[in-house]
Amino acid sequence: GTGRLRVFGKGFNRICFTHVDNYCHGLIIAERALKKNSPALGKFYITTDGRTHPNDEQYLIFWKELDKAVVGMGFTSLWDKTHLATWFLTPLAYVCRGLEIVLRTTIKLNPFNVRVLTMHRWFDIVNAERDLGFEPIIPYEQGWAETIAWFKDHWLPKFNASDKGIRGIAAQSQAKIDIQEASRREDLKRGKA
């Protein structure tokens, strides 16, 4: 929305998405599988949108899919902007991390975010399919289209490109970050984290 978002790295990292309904479906059927002699006992399962992703190997290209949302809301395509190379972003992210420590604040650019936004990370759901009978109930394309439509109808009307805080974050996004940060600090005070 502010025009600042850029593709990190080459922009072809593979990931998988999980519609919230598919995630909840996985939890429900996993709970139902908790019975004596079940193959599911003591195991860890991952559920995603699986083979409904654009690629049958259960992944999508993150930046291409994110661009669909960006363009779908009327903003300039991420592919029309300069990409930010990881050789540039990584040292800059460490500088920002140092500033976070010194200034006791949160900055969006940090080593973790650079790594996560440039790495391949997708999962095979074959174990959940076999042991739990899992299959996505919301296909990827349907879920992503619904997500974009929701943001266009509910987020975009409240978005104001000039309404951003000192760190260049929209005020409504910063408010959510502030709530999370306050909760994290409370947990630290209580010794939970």
mmCIF file of C-alpha atoms in Angstrom:
data_model
loop_
_atom_site.group_PDB
_atom_site.id
_atom_site.type_symbol
_atom_site.label_atom_id
_atom_site.label_comp_id
_atom_site.label_asym_id
_atom_site.label_seq_id
_atom_site.Cartn_x
_atom_site.Cartn_y
_atom_site.Cartn_z
ATOM 1 C CA GLY A 1 0.000 0.000 0.000
ATOM 2 C CA THR A 2 2.764 2.474 0.814
ATOM 3 C CA GLY A 3 4.785 1.319 -2.197
ATOM 4 C CA ARG A 4 7.717 0.256 -0.040
ATOM 5 C CA LEU A 5 7.329 -3.507 -0.243
ATOM 6 C CA ARG A 6 9.824 -5.141 -2.587
ATOM 7 C CA VAL A 7 10.596 -8.703 -3.564
ATOM 8 C CA PHE A 8 13.354 -10.063 -1.325
ATOM 9 C CA GLY A 9 16.008 -11.958 -3.266
ATOM 10 C CA LYS A 10 15.140 -13.382 -6.682
ATOM 11 C CA GLY A 11 11.544 -13.954 -5.636
ATOM 12 C CA PHE A 12 11.177 -17.607 -6.556
ATOM 13 C CA ASN A 13 11.121 -19.203 -3.126
ATOM 14 C CA ARG A 14 8.656 -22.058 -2.730
ATOM 15 C CA ILE A 15 6.243 -22.166 0.176
ATOM 16 C CA CYS A 16 2.846 -23.606 1.019
ATOM 17 C CA PHE A 17 -0.217 -21.906 2.410
ATOM 18 C CA THR A 18 -2.824 -23.291 4.757
ATOM 19 C CA HIS A 19 -6.344 -21.912 4.744
ATOM 20 C CA VAL A 20 -7.598 -21.530 8.302
ATOM 21 C CA ASP A 21 -10.492 -23.903 7.571
ATOM 22 C CA ASN A 22 -8.021 -26.568 6.406
ATOM 23 C CA TYR A 23 -5.961 -26.068 9.555
ATOM 24 C CA CYS A 24 -9.037 -26.387 11.784
ATOM 25 C CA HIS A 25 -10.223 -29.418 9.815
ATOM 26 C CA GLY A 26 -6.834 -31.033 10.473
ATOM 27 C CA LEU A 27 -7.145 -30.361 14.207
ATOM 28 C CA ILE A 28 -10.652 -31.826 14.341
ATOM 29 C CA ILE A 29 -9.821 -35.029 12.498
ATOM 30 C CA ALA A 30 -6.581 -35.403 14.480
ATOM 31 C CA GLU A 31 -8.573 -35.233 17.718
ATOM 32 C CA ARG A 32 -10.926 -37.889 16.383
ATOM 33 C CA ALA A 33 -7.932 -40.124 15.604
ATOM 34 C CA LEU A 34 -6.850 -40.179 19.262
ATOM 35 C CA LYS A 35 -7.981 -43.665 20.149
ATOM 36 C CA LYS A 36 -6.325 -46.879 21.208
ATOM 37 C CA ASN A 37 -3.889 -48.345 18.637
ATOM 38 C CA SER A 38 -4.345 -45.406 16.257
ATOM 39 C CA PRO A 39 -1.372 -44.815 13.919
ATOM 40 C CA ALA A 40 -1.721 -41.135 14.815
ATOM 41 C CA LEU A 41 -0.749 -41.541 18.472
ATOM 42 C CA GLY A 42 2.471 -39.735 19.386
ATOM 43 C CA LYS A 43 3.016 -38.313 15.916
ATOM 44 C CA PHE A 44 3.316 -34.788 14.561
ATOM 45 C CA TYR A 45 1.279 -33.823 11.502
ATOM 46 C CA ILE A 46 1.369 -30.898 9.137
ATOM 47 C CA THR A 47 -1.690 -29.885 7.170
ATOM 48 C CA THR A 48 -1.597 -27.410 4.300
ATOM 49 C CA ASP A 49 -3.613 -26.705 1.190
ATOM 50 C CA GLY A 50 -1.655 -29.662 -0.211
ATOM 51 C CA ARG A 51 -2.033 -30.640 -3.845
ATOM 52 C CA THR A 52 -4.571 -27.864 -4.395
ATOM 53 C CA HIS A 53 -1.589 -25.470 -4.621
ATOM 54 C CA PRO A 54 -0.685 -24.361 -8.180
ATOM 55 C CA ASN A 55 2.126 -26.944 -8.240
ATOM 56 C CA ASP A 56 1.294 -30.609 -7.676
ATOM 57 C CA GLU A 57 4.349 -30.870 -5.412
ATOM 58 C CA GLN A 58 2.295 -28.931 -2.848
ATOM 59 C CA TYR A 59 3.960 -25.533 -3.146
ATOM 60 C CA LEU A 60 3.541 -22.126 -4.709
ATOM 61 C CA ILE A 61 5.939 -19.300 -5.511
ATOM 62 C CA PHE A 62 5.469 -16.944 -2.561
ATOM 63 C CA TRP A 63 6.213 -13.610 -4.205
ATOM 64 C CA LYS A 64 4.082 -14.396 -7.278
ATOM 65 C CA GLU A 65 1.108 -15.264 -5.084
ATOM 66 C CA LEU A 66 1.623 -12.233 -2.845
ATOM 67 C CA ASP A 67 1.746 -10.114 -5.982
ATOM 68 C CA LYS A 68 -1.742 -11.365 -6.900
ATOM 69 C CA ALA A 69 -3.008 -9.825 -3.663
ATOM 70 C CA VAL A 70 -1.056 -6.594 -4.180
ATOM 71 C CA VAL A 71 -2.349 -6.142 -7.724
ATOM 72 C CA GLY A 72 -5.814 -7.370 -6.721
ATOM 73 C CA MET A 73 -6.096 -4.417 -4.359
ATOM 74 C CA GLY A 74 -5.051 -1.964 -7.029
ATOM 75 C CA PHE A 75 -1.408 -1.433 -6.105
ATOM 76 C CA THR A 76 1.640 -1.585 -8.387
ATOM 77 C CA SER A 77 2.939 -5.081 -9.084
ATOM 78 C CA LEU A 78 5.923 -6.104 -6.974
ATOM 79 C CA TRP A 79 7.553 -7.413 -10.166
ATOM 80 C CA ASP A 80 7.573 -3.866 -11.594
ATOM 81 C CA LYS A 81 9.797 -2.696 -8.746
ATOM 82 C CA THR A 82 13.470 -3.263 -8.017
ATOM 83 C CA HIS A 83 14.095 -6.487 -6.115
ATOM 84 C CA LEU A 84 16.231 -6.292 -2.981
ATOM 85 C CA ALA A 85 19.169 -8.693 -3.106
ATOM 86 C CA THR A 86 19.840 -10.884 -0.087
ATOM 87 C CA TRP A 87 23.514 -9.821 -0.102
ATOM 88 C CA PHE A 88 22.220 -6.302 0.586
ATOM 89 C CA LEU A 89 19.350 -7.157 2.923
ATOM 90 C CA THR A 90 21.138 -9.551 5.248
ATOM 91 C CA PRO A 91 23.815 -7.164 6.615
ATOM 92 C CA LEU A 92 21.247 -4.361 6.752
ATOM 93 C CA ALA A 93 18.938 -6.642 8.754
ATOM 94 C CA TYR A 94 21.701 -7.238 11.314
ATOM 95 C CA VAL A 95 22.185 -3.483 11.647
ATOM 96 C CA CYS A 96 18.437 -3.139 12.238
ATOM 97 C CA ARG A 97 18.561 -5.919 14.816
ATOM 98 C CA GLY A 98 21.271 -4.000 16.658
ATOM 99 C CA LEU A 99 19.105 -0.891 16.569
ATOM 100 C CA GLU A 100 16.191 -2.894 17.972
ATOM 101 C CA ILE A 101 18.317 -3.882 20.952
ATOM 102 C CA VAL A 102 19.705 -0.412 21.544
ATOM 103 C CA LEU A 103 16.406 1.425 21.010
ATOM 104 C CA ARG A 104 14.242 -1.268 22.627
ATOM 105 C CA THR A 105 11.841 -1.292 19.712
ATOM 106 C CA THR A 106 10.695 -3.564 16.910
ATOM 107 C CA ILE A 107 11.805 -3.052 13.321
ATOM 108 C CA LYS A 108 10.267 -5.089 10.505
ATOM 109 C CA LEU A 109 13.593 -5.700 8.786
ATOM 110 C CA ASN A 110 15.549 -8.244 10.811
ATOM 111 C CA PRO A 111 17.624 -11.356 10.029
ATOM 112 C CA PHE A 112 14.740 -13.716 10.782
ATOM 113 C CA ASN A 113 12.368 -11.955 8.371
ATOM 114 C CA VAL A 114 14.973 -11.854 5.598
ATOM 115 C CA ARG A 115 15.616 -15.572 6.016
ATOM 116 C CA VAL A 116 11.934 -16.524 6.127
ATOM 117 C CA LEU A 117 11.044 -14.353 3.116
ATOM 118 C CA THR A 118 13.813 -15.819 0.948
ATOM 119 C CA MET A 119 13.943 -19.512 1.910
ATOM 120 C CA HIS A 120 12.089 -22.501 0.491
ATOM 121 C CA ARG A 121 9.650 -23.928 3.031
ATOM 122 C CA TRP A 122 6.889 -26.255 2.015
ATOM 123 C CA PHE A 123 5.617 -29.486 3.457
ATOM 124 C CA ASP A 124 4.356 -32.830 2.234
ATOM 125 C CA ILE A 125 1.049 -33.755 3.866
ATOM 126 C CA VAL A 126 1.187 -37.454 2.955
ATOM 127 C CA ASN A 127 1.331 -38.559 6.623
ATOM 128 C CA ALA A 128 -1.789 -36.576 7.510
ATOM 129 C CA GLU A 129 -3.530 -37.951 4.421
ATOM 130 C CA ARG A 130 -2.597 -41.540 5.270
ATOM 131 C CA ASP A 131 -3.090 -41.567 9.053
ATOM 132 C CA LEU A 132 -5.846 -38.982 9.490
ATOM 133 C CA GLY A 133 -7.641 -39.099 6.161
ATOM 134 C CA PHE A 134 -6.865 -35.402 5.744
ATOM 135 C CA GLU A 135 -7.598 -33.602 2.553
ATOM 136 C CA PRO A 136 -8.065 -29.843 2.193
ATOM 137 C CA ILE A 137 -11.695 -28.765 2.358
ATOM 138 C CA ILE A 138 -10.947 -25.343 0.860
ATOM 139 C CA PRO A 139 -8.863 -25.513 -2.352
ATOM 140 C CA TYR A 140 -5.945 -23.083 -2.473
ATOM 141 C CA GLU A 141 -7.239 -20.927 -5.358
ATOM 142 C CA GLN A 142 -10.643 -20.518 -3.681
ATOM 143 C CA GLY A 143 -9.130 -19.656 -0.304
ATOM 144 C CA TRP A 144 -6.627 -17.179 -1.735
ATOM 145 C CA ALA A 145 -9.311 -15.465 -3.840
ATOM 146 C CA GLU A 146 -11.525 -15.175 -0.734
ATOM 147 C CA THR A 147 -8.605 -13.760 1.274
ATOM 148 C CA ILE A 148 -7.833 -11.120 -1.347
ATOM 149 C CA ALA A 149 -11.532 -10.201 -1.576
ATOM 150 C CA TRP A 150 -11.729 -9.874 2.229
ATOM 151 C CA PHE A 151 -8.728 -7.548 2.347
ATOM 152 C CA LYS A 152 -10.134 -5.518 -0.526
ATOM 153 C CA ASP A 153 -13.508 -5.173 1.220
ATOM 154 C CA HIS A 154 -12.397 -4.765 4.843
ATOM 155 C CA TRP A 155 -8.757 -3.678 5.026
ATOM 156 C CA LEU A 156 -8.380 -1.461 1.973
ATOM 157 C CA PRO A 157 -11.206 0.992 2.805
ATOM 158 C CA LYS A 158 -9.473 1.756 6.126
ATOM 159 C CA PHE A 159 -6.004 1.954 4.622
ATOM 160 C CA ASN A 160 -4.457 5.396 4.313
ATOM 161 C CA ALA A 161 -1.013 5.445 2.662
ATOM 162 C CA SER A 162 -0.086 8.665 4.469
ATOM 163 C CA ASP A 163 -1.183 7.282 7.852
ATOM 164 C CA LYS A 164 2.010 5.508 8.816
ATOM 165 C CA GLY A 165 4.165 5.598 11.886
ATOM 166 C CA ILE A 166 7.799 6.525 12.243
ATOM 167 C CA ARG A 167 8.865 3.102 10.944
ATOM 168 C CA GLY A 168 6.818 3.396 7.742
ATOM 169 C CA ILE A 169 4.094 1.016 8.891
ATOM 170 C CA ALA A 170 0.422 1.798 8.411
ATOM 171 C CA ALA A 171 -1.155 2.875 11.699
ATOM 172 C CA GLN A 172 -3.624 -0.035 11.721
ATOM 173 C CA SER A 173 -0.759 -2.517 11.249
ATOM 174 C CA GLN A 174 1.373 -0.779 13.863
ATOM 175 C CA ALA A 175 -1.500 -0.983 16.359
ATOM 176 C CA LYS A 176 -1.543 -4.785 15.970
ATOM 177 C CA ILE A 177 2.232 -4.972 16.355
ATOM 178 C CA ASP A 178 2.007 -2.831 19.494
ATOM 179 C CA ILE A 179 -0.582 -5.187 21.022
ATOM 180 C CA GLN A 180 1.641 -8.205 20.302
ATOM 181 C CA GLU A 181 4.718 -6.453 21.650
ATOM 182 C CA ALA A 182 2.918 -5.392 24.851
ATOM 183 C CA SER A 183 1.802 -8.988 25.363
ATOM 184 C CA ARG A 184 5.349 -10.258 24.789
ATOM 185 C CA ARG A 185 6.747 -7.782 27.311
ATOM 186 C CA GLU A 186 4.115 -8.818 29.885
ATOM 187 C CA ASP A 187 5.128 -12.435 29.385
ATOM 188 C CA LEU A 188 8.770 -11.488 29.905
ATOM 189 C CA LYS A 189 7.896 -9.715 33.154
ATOM 190 C CA ARG A 190 6.059 -12.823 34.338
ATOM 191 C CA GLY A 191 8.957 -15.052 33.310
ATOM 192 C CA LYS A 192 6.989 -16.950 30.644
ATOM 193 C CA ALA A 193 9.301 -16.311 27.711
#
